[in-house]
Amino acid sequence: MDLSKPGTQANLEAAFGGESMANRKYLFFADVAKQLGHNDLAKLFRETAAQETEHAFAHFRLLHPELVIGDAAKLSDDQKNAILKQCLDLAIEGETYEYTTMYPEFAAQARTDRDQGAEAEFQGQVDESKEHAGIFHTAAKNFGLLSPIEQHHAERYGVALKALEGGGKAGEADEPVSGLWICKVCSMIYDPKDGDPDSGIEPGTPFEAIPDDWCCTICGARKASFVPYREAELKTA
């Protein structure tokens, strides 16, 4: 296959994204089926999700043949590190794009769509428009929350890359960032200056003052799933 053709590479990237999304989608469906007591259907969704993962892997191997490992035992330490470095470089590139470009653009579009929905002129569309406005508002908020999460991921990968290059050991700062707390499930970062107005948590509310029944805005995890946020840091080996 000639990957020098832009169209072919673009199609492979699109196929990889589609298969990856299908994997996550089917795992979500499996969770829904399990909650509704349909274990056989949940099993079917999980099996199909695993197959979609294999499809995605096949596409990614074509996109990045330099990451395909034949016999790891025959590779020198330098060759192994080069492959791992490439993985980290790609991870940093993806996460950086998400927090600098993708999610900010998504959030801006969601805010625009919310306004358009709220300004519907026809009475028959009012209820539907209100529903859409609510969805767009939540989407805009979630996209905004995802930007610092992806930045957090990129920074962790950056530290891991420096450690791989012999600069030390990947770790976390000894002291947490004042006021910030992070969800152990999805990495959402609670910032007291923003609060969570949609959940009744006003800006300026410290995490300690949030009710115990408050849940993560992104994944729904309970308050107890949050820990003080520590920045990624390169430690002395």
CSV table of C-alpha atoms in Angstrom, one decimal:
chain,number,residue,atom,x,y,z
A,1,MET,CA,0.0,0.0,0.0
A,2,ASP,CA,1.4,3.4,-1.0
A,3,LEU,CA,1.2,5.6,2.0
A,4,SER,CA,2.8,8.5,0.1
A,5,LYS,CA,-0.6,9.2,-1.3
A,6,PRO,CA,-2.3,11.8,1.0
A,7,GLY,CA,-5.8,10.3,0.3
A,8,THR,CA,-4.7,6.8,1.4
A,9,GLN,CA,-3.2,8.1,4.6
A,10,ALA,CA,-6.2,10.3,5.3
A,11,ASN,CA,-8.5,7.3,4.8
A,12,LEU,CA,-6.4,5.1,7.1
A,13,GLU,CA,-6.5,7.8,9.8
A,14,ALA,CA,-10.3,8.1,9.4
A,15,ALA,CA,-10.7,4.3,9.5
A,16,PHE,CA,-8.6,4.1,12.7
A,17,GLY,CA,-10.7,6.9,14.3
A,18,GLY,CA,-13.9,5.1,13.3
A,19,GLU,CA,-12.9,1.7,14.6
A,20,SER,CA,-11.6,3.3,17.8
A,21,MET,CA,-14.9,5.1,18.3
A,22,ALA,CA,-16.9,1.9,17.6
A,23,ASN,CA,-14.9,0.1,20.3
A,24,ARG,CA,-15.8,2.7,22.9
A,25,LYS,CA,-19.4,2.9,21.7
A,26,TYR,CA,-19.9,-0.8,21.9
A,27,LEU,CA,-18.4,-0.9,25.4
A,28,PHE,CA,-20.8,1.8,26.4
A,29,PHE,CA,-23.7,-0.3,24.9
A,30,ALA,CA,-22.4,-3.3,26.9
A,31,ASP,CA,-22.5,-1.4,30.1
A,32,VAL,CA,-26.1,-0.3,29.3
A,33,ALA,CA,-27.2,-3.9,28.5
A,34,LYS,CA,-25.5,-5.1,31.7
A,35,GLN,CA,-27.4,-2.6,33.8
A,36,LEU,CA,-30.6,-3.7,32.2
A,37,GLY,CA,-29.9,-7.3,33.0
A,38,HIS,CA,-29.2,-8.5,29.4
A,39,ASN,CA,-25.9,-10.2,30.0
A,40,ASP,CA,-25.9,-12.1,26.7
A,41,LEU,CA,-26.3,-8.8,24.8
A,42,ALA,CA,-23.6,-7.2,26.9
A,43,LYS,CA,-21.3,-10.1,26.1
A,44,LEU,CA,-22.0,-9.6,22.3
A,45,PHE,CA,-21.2,-5.9,22.5
A,46,ARG,CA,-18.0,-6.6,24.4
A,47,GLU,CA,-16.9,-9.2,21.9
A,48,THR,CA,-17.6,-6.9,19.0
A,49,ALA,CA,-15.7,-4.1,20.7
A,50,ALA,CA,-12.7,-6.3,20.9
A,51,GLN,CA,-12.9,-7.1,17.2
A,52,GLU,CA,-13.2,-3.3,16.4
A,53,THR,CA,-10.0,-2.8,18.5
A,54,GLU,CA,-8.2,-5.4,16.3
A,55,HIS,CA,-9.4,-3.5,13.2
A,56,ALA,CA,-8.1,-0.3,14.6
A,57,PHE,CA,-4.7,-1.9,15.4
A,58,ALA,CA,-4.5,-3.1,11.8
A,59,HIS,CA,-5.0,0.4,10.4
A,60,PHE,CA,-2.5,1.9,12.9
A,61,ARG,CA,0.1,-0.6,11.9
A,62,LEU,CA,-0.2,0.5,8.3
A,63,LEU,CA,0.0,4.2,9.4
A,64,HIS,CA,3.1,3.6,11.6
A,65,PRO,CA,5.0,0.5,10.4
A,66,GLU,CA,8.0,1.7,12.4
A,67,LEU,CA,6.1,0.7,15.5
A,68,VAL,CA,5.4,-2.9,14.4
A,69,ILE,CA,7.6,-5.2,16.5
A,70,GLY,CA,8.6,-8.5,15.1
A,71,ASP,CA,10.9,-10.0,17.7
A,72,ALA,CA,11.5,-7.7,20.7
A,73,ALA,CA,14.3,-9.9,21.9
A,74,LYS,CA,16.4,-9.0,18.8
A,75,LEU,CA,16.1,-5.2,19.5
A,76,SER,CA,18.8,-3.3,21.2
A,77,ASP,CA,18.0,-1.0,24.1
A,78,ASP,CA,18.4,2.0,21.9
A,79,GLN,CA,16.0,0.6,19.3
A,80,LYS,CA,13.4,-0.2,22.1
A,81,ASN,CA,13.8,3.4,23.4
A,82,ALA,CA,13.4,4.8,19.9
A,83,ILE,CA,10.1,3.0,19.5
A,84,LEU,CA,8.8,4.1,22.9
A,85,LYS,CA,9.9,7.6,22.2
A,86,GLN,CA,7.9,7.6,19.0
A,87,CYS,CA,4.8,6.4,20.9
A,88,LEU,CA,5.2,9.2,23.4
A,89,ASP,CA,5.8,11.8,20.7
A,90,LEU,CA,2.6,10.7,19.0
A,91,ALA,CA,0.7,10.7,22.3
A,92,ILE,CA,2.0,14.3,23.1
A,93,GLU,CA,1.1,15.5,19.6
A,94,GLY,CA,-2.5,14.1,19.9
A,95,GLU,CA,-3.1,15.4,23.5
A,96,THR,CA,-1.7,18.8,22.6
A,97,TYR,CA,-3.9,19.1,19.6
A,98,GLU,CA,-6.9,18.2,21.7
A,99,TYR,CA,-6.3,20.9,24.4
A,100,THR,CA,-5.0,23.7,22.2
A,101,THR,CA,-7.3,23.3,19.2
A,102,MET,CA,-10.0,20.6,19.1
A,103,TYR,CA,-11.8,21.1,22.4
A,104,PRO,CA,-11.6,24.9,22.4
A,105,GLU,CA,-13.1,24.9,18.9
A,106,PHE,CA,-15.8,22.4,19.9
A,107,ALA,CA,-16.7,24.5,23.0
A,108,ALA,CA,-17.0,27.7,20.9
A,109,GLN,CA,-19.2,25.9,18.4
A,110,ALA,CA,-21.4,24.4,21.1
A,111,ARG,CA,-21.9,27.9,22.6
A,112,THR,CA,-22.9,29.2,19.2
A,113,ASP,CA,-25.3,26.4,18.6
A,114,ARG,CA,-26.9,26.9,22.0
A,115,ASP,CA,-27.6,30.5,21.1
A,116,GLN,CA,-29.1,29.6,17.7
A,117,GLY,CA,-31.3,27.0,19.4
A,118,ALA,CA,-32.4,29.5,22.1
A,119,GLU,CA,-33.4,32.1,19.5
A,120,ALA,CA,-35.8,29.9,17.6
A,121,GLU,CA,-38.6,32.0,16.1
A,122,PHE,CA,-41.4,29.4,15.8
A,123,GLN,CA,-43.4,28.6,18.9
A,124,GLY,CA,-43.8,25.0,17.8
A,125,GLN,CA,-40.0,24.6,18.2
A,126,VAL,CA,-39.7,26.2,21.6
A,127,ASP,CA,-39.6,23.1,23.7
A,128,GLU,CA,-37.2,21.3,21.3
A,129,SER,CA,-35.0,24.4,21.1
A,130,LYS,CA,-34.8,24.6,24.9
A,131,GLU,CA,-33.8,20.9,25.0
A,132,HIS,CA,-31.2,21.5,22.4
A,133,ALA,CA,-29.9,24.6,24.2
A,134,GLY,CA,-29.5,22.6,27.3
A,135,ILE,CA,-27.6,19.9,25.5
A,136,PHE,CA,-25.3,22.4,23.8
A,137,HIS,CA,-24.7,24.2,27.1
A,138,THR,CA,-23.6,20.9,28.7
A,139,ALA,CA,-21.5,20.1,25.7
A,140,ALA,CA,-19.8,23.5,25.8
A,141,LYS,CA,-19.1,23.0,29.5
A,142,ASN,CA,-17.7,19.5,29.0
A,143,PHE,CA,-15.5,20.5,26.1
A,144,GLY,CA,-14.1,23.3,28.3
A,145,LEU,CA,-13.4,20.8,31.1
A,146,LEU,CA,-11.7,18.4,28.7
A,147,SER,CA,-9.1,20.9,27.6
A,148,PRO,CA,-7.1,20.9,30.9
A,149,ILE,CA,-7.5,17.1,31.1
A,150,GLU,CA,-5.8,16.7,27.8
A,151,GLN,CA,-3.1,19.2,28.8
A,152,HIS,CA,-2.6,17.1,32.0
A,153,HIS,CA,-2.2,14.0,29.8
A,154,ALA,CA,0.2,15.8,27.5
A,155,GLU,CA,2.4,17.0,30.4
A,156,ARG,CA,2.5,13.5,31.9
A,157,TYR,CA,3.6,12.0,28.5
A,158,GLY,CA,6.2,14.8,28.2
A,159,VAL,CA,7.7,13.9,31.6
A,160,ALA,CA,7.6,10.2,30.6
A,161,LEU,CA,9.5,11.0,27.4
A,162,LYS,CA,12.2,12.9,29.3
A,163,ALA,CA,12.5,10.0,31.7
A,164,LEU,CA,12.9,7.6,28.8
A,165,GLU,CA,15.6,9.8,27.4
A,166,GLY,CA,17.5,9.3,30.6
A,167,GLY,CA,16.6,12.6,32.3
A,168,GLY,CA,15.3,11.0,35.5
A,169,LYS,CA,12.2,9.2,36.7
A,170,ALA,CA,8.6,10.1,35.9
A,171,GLY,CA,6.7,11.1,39.0
A,172,GLU,CA,4.5,13.8,40.6
A,173,ALA,CA,5.3,16.9,42.5
A,174,ASP,CA,5.6,16.4,46.3
A,175,GLU,CA,3.2,19.2,47.0
A,176,PRO,CA,-0.3,19.5,45.3
A,177,VAL,CA,-1.4,22.6,43.4
A,178,SER,CA,-3.3,24.7,45.9
A,179,GLY,CA,-7.0,24.3,45.5
A,180,LEU,CA,-7.1,21.9,42.6
A,181,TRP,CA,-8.4,18.4,42.9
A,182,ILE,CA,-8.4,15.7,40.2
A,183,CYS,CA,-10.9,12.8,39.5
A,184,LYS,CA,-9.1,9.4,39.7
A,185,VAL,CA,-11.6,8.0,37.2
A,186,CYS,CA,-11.5,10.5,34.3
A,187,SER,CA,-8.9,13.2,35.3
A,188,MET,CA,-11.4,16.0,35.4
A,189,ILE,CA,-9.8,18.8,37.4
A,190,TYR,CA,-11.9,20.8,39.9
A,191,ASP,CA,-10.9,24.4,40.1
A,192,PRO,CA,-12.5,26.4,42.9
A,193,LYS,CA,-12.4,29.7,40.9
A,194,ASP,CA,-14.8,28.1,38.4
A,195,GLY,CA,-16.9,26.0,40.8
A,196,ASP,CA,-19.7,24.0,39.2
A,197,PRO,CA,-22.7,26.4,38.9
A,198,ASP,CA,-24.8,23.9,37.0
A,199,SER,CA,-24.6,21.7,40.1
A,200,GLY,CA,-25.2,24.5,42.5
A,201,ILE,CA,-21.5,25.0,43.3
A,202,GLU,CA,-20.8,28.7,43.0
A,203,PRO,CA,-17.4,30.0,41.8
A,204,GLY,CA,-15.0,30.4,44.6
A,205,THR,CA,-16.2,27.3,46.5
A,206,PRO,CA,-13.2,25.3,47.8
A,207,PHE,CA,-13.4,21.6,47.2
A,208,GLU,CA,-13.6,20.8,50.9
A,209,ALA,CA,-16.9,22.8,51.0
A,210,ILE,CA,-18.6,20.8,48.2
A,211,PRO,CA,-21.4,18.5,49.5
A,212,ASP,CA,-20.4,14.8,49.7
A,213,ASP,CA,-23.1,13.8,47.3
A,214,TRP,CA,-21.6,16.0,44.5
A,215,CYS,CA,-20.5,14.1,41.4
A,216,CYS,CA,-17.9,14.6,38.8
A,217,THR,CA,-19.3,16.6,35.9
A,218,ILE,CA,-17.6,14.4,33.3
A,219,CYS,CA,-17.9,10.8,34.5
A,220,GLY,CA,-20.3,11.0,37.4
A,221,ALA,CA,-17.8,9.7,40.0
A,222,ARG,CA,-18.5,10.7,43.6
A,223,LYS,CA,-16.6,13.4,45.4
A,224,ALA,CA,-14.6,10.7,47.2
A,225,SER,CA,-13.0,9.8,43.9
A,226,PHE,CA,-11.1,13.1,43.8
A,227,VAL,CA,-7.5,13.6,45.1
A,228,PRO,CA,-5.3,16.7,45.4
A,229,TYR,CA,-3.9,17.6,42.0
A,230,ARG,CA,-0.1,17.2,41.6
A,231,GLU,CA,1.7,18.2,38.5
A,232,ALA,CA,3.8,15.7,36.6
A,233,GLU,CA,7.4,16.1,37.5
A,234,LEU,CA,10.7,14.6,36.5
A,235,LYS,CA,12.4,13.1,39.6
A,236,THR,CA,16.1,12.4,40.1
A,237,ALA,CA,16.8,8.8,39.1
